Coordinates of C-alpha atoms in Angstrom, one line a residue:
X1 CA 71.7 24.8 18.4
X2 CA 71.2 28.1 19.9
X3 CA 71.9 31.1 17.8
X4 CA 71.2 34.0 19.3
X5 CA 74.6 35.3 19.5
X6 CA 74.8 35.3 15.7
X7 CA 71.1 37.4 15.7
X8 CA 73.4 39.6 18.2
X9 CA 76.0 40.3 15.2
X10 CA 73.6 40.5 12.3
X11 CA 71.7 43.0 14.3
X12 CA 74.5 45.4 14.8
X13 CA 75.2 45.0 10.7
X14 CA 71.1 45.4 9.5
X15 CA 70.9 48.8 7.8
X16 CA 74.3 50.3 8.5
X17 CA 74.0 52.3 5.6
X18 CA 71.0 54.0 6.1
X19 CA 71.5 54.3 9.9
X20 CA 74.8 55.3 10.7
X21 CA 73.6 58.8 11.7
X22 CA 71.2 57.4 14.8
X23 CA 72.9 56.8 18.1
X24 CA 74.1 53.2 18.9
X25 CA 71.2 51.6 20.7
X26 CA 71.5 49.7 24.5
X27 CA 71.1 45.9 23.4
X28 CA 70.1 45.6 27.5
X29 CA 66.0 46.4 26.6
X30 CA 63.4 45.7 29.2
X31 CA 61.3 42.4 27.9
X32 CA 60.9 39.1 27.7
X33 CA 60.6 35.8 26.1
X34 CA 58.1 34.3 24.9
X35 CA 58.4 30.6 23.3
X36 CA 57.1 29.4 19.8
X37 CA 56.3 26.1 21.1
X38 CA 55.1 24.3 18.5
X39 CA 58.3 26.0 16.1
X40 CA 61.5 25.6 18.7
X41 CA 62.0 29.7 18.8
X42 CA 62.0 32.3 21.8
X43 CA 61.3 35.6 20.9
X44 CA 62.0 38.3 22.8
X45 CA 59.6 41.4 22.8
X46 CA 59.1 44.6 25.0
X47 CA 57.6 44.8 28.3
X48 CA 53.8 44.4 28.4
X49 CA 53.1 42.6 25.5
X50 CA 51.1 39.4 25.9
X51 CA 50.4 36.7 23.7
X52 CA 47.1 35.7 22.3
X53 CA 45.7 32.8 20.7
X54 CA 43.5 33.5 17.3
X55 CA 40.2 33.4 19.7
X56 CA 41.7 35.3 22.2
X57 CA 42.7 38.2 19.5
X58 CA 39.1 38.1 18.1
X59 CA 37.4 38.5 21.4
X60 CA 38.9 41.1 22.3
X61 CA 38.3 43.1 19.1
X62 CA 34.7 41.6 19.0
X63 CA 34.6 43.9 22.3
X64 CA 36.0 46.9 21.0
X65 CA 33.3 49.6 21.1
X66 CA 32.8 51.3 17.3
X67 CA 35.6 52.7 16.2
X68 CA 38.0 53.6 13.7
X69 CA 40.4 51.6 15.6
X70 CA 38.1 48.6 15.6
X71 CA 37.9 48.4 11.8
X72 CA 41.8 48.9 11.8
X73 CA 42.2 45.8 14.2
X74 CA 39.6 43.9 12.6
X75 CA 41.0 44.6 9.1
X76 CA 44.6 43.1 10.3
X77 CA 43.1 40.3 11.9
X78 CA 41.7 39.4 8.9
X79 CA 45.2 39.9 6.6
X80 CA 47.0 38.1 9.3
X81 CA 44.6 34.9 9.8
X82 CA 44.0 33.5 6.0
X83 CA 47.8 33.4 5.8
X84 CA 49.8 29.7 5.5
X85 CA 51.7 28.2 8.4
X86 CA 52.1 28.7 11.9
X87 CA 51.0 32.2 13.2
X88 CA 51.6 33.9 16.9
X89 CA 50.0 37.1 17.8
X90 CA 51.4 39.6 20.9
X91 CA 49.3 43.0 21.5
X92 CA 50.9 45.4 23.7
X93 CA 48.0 46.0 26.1
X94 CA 48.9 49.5 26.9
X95 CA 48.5 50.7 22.8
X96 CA 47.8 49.6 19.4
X97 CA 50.9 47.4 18.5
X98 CA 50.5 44.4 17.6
X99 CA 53.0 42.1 16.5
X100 CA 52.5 38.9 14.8
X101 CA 55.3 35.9 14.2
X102 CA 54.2 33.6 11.1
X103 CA 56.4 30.5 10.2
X104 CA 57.1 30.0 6.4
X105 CA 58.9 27.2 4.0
X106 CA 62.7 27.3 4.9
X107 CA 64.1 30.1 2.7
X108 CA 68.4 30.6 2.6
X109 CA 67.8 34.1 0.8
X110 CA 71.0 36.2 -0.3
X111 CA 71.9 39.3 -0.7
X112 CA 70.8 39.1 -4.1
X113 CA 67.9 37.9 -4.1
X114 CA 67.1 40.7 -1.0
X115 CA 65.3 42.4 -3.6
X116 CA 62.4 39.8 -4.6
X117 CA 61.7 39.9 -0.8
X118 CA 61.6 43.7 -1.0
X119 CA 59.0 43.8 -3.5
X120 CA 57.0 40.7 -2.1
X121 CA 56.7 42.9 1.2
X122 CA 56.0 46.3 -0.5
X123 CA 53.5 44.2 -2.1
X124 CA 51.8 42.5 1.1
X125 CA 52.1 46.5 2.8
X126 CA 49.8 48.1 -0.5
X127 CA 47.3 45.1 -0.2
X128 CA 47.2 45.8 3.9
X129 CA 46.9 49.0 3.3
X130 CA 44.6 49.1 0.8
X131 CA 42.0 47.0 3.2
X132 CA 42.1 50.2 5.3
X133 CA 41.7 52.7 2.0
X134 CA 45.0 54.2 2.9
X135 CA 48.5 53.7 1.1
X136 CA 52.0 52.4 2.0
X137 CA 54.8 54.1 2.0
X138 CA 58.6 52.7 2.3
X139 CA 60.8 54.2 5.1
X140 CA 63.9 52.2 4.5
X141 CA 65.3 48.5 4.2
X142 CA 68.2 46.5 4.5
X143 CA 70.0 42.8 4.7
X144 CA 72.4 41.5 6.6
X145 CA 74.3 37.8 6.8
X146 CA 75.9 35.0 7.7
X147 CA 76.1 31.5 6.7
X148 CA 73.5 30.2 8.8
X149 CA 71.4 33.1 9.2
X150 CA 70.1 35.7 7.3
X151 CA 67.8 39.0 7.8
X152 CA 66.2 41.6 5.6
X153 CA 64.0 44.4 7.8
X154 CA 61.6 46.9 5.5
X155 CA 59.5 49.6 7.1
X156 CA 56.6 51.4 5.5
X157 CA 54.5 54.0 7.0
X158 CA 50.7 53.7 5.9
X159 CA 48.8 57.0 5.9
X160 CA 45.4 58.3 4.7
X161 CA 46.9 60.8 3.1
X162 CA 45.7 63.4 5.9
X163 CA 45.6 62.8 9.9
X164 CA 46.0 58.9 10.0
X165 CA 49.8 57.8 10.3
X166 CA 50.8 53.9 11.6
X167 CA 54.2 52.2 11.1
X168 CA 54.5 48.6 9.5
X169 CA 57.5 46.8 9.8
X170 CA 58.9 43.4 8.8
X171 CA 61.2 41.0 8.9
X172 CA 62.3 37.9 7.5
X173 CA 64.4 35.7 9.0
X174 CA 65.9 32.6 7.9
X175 CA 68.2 30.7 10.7
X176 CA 68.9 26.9 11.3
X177 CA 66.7 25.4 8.7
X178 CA 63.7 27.7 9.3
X179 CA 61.9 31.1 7.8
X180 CA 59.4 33.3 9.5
X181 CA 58.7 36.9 9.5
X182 CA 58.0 39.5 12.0
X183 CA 55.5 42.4 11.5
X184 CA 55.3 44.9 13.5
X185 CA 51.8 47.2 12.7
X186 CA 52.3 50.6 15.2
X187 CA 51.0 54.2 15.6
X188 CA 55.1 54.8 16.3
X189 CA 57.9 54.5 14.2
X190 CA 59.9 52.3 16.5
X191 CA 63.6 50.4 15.8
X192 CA 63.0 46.8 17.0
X193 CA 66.8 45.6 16.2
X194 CA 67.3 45.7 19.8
X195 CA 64.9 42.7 20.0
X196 CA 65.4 41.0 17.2
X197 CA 69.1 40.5 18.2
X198 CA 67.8 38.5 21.1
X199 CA 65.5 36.2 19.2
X200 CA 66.9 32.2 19.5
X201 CA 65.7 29.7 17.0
X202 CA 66.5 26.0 18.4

């Protein structure tokens, strides 16, 4: 069963409340699909990202010149690989976002219980960011649901206090029997709803 047009609802509901001021976003965004094949789900993400397997990723950090932004990309690699379950990685070639899909044990959180997932991702964001000696910051979060599926988005921004600001943002998402998150590390503070929305978990 197909249920994107249900991510297409929840979307338009995820954090009314704290962004009813911001201008109604174009649901037509330029991407494409990529499939989880060995979960059953298509996500769609923005143009020029590509996928990479966990080799692939490594590689191409391993050839990095020395660099700030090598130790940030091998310090995620590392946070992201020791983790449970399934894992997909997409890098926009063009910057430094990288986006990684991880499948977890089937979850049917409420609204209620929104607030555990909070504070386990506030948690994950202060151990990420204290691999880089920086801290995490929340932005904003918010839940939104139906019977069948169910979304809470948080978004930090992890700083050094001084010139270094990037953007981590997450969700969780629990739809036809299955639970996997979405983080979305950055040097932008983007809003990915538009994306997410398009997302189709068979």
């Amino acid at each position: 069963m197909k249920l994107s047009l249900i991510f297409l609802c929840l979307a338009s509901l995820l954090l009314t409340c704290e962004e009813t001021k911001q201008p109604k976003e174009r649901t037509d965004v330029p991407g494409e699909y990529f499939a989880l094949d060995k979960d059953n789900i298509d996500v769609f993400l923005p143009a020029y990202f590509r996928e990479f397997s966990e080799n692939e990723y490594k590689s191409a950090i391993d050839k990095m010149p020395d660099s700030e932004q090598k130790r940030i990309e091998q310090t995620r690699f590392d946070y992201l690989k020791f983790s449970k379950g399934n894992i997909y990685y997409f890098k926009d070639l063009a910057s430094s976002t990288l986006i990684s899909v991880k499948m977890g044990e089937y979850v049917n959180f409420t609204k209620e219980e929104s607030s555990y997932l909070l504070a386990m991702m506030s948690n994950d964001c202060s151990s990420y960011a204290e691999m880089l000696n920086m801290n995490c910051e929340k932005l904003n979060a918010g839940y939104s649901g139906l019977t069948k599926t169910k979304v809470f988005k948080a978004s930090y921004k992890v700083t050094d206090g001084k010139a270094y600001n990037s953007y981590n943002t997450m969700y969780i998402i629990s739809s036809n029997y299955k639970t996997f998150s979405i983080s979305i590390f950055s040097n932008s503070n983007k809003n990915y709803n538009s994306f997410i929305e398009k997302i189709v978990v068979k």
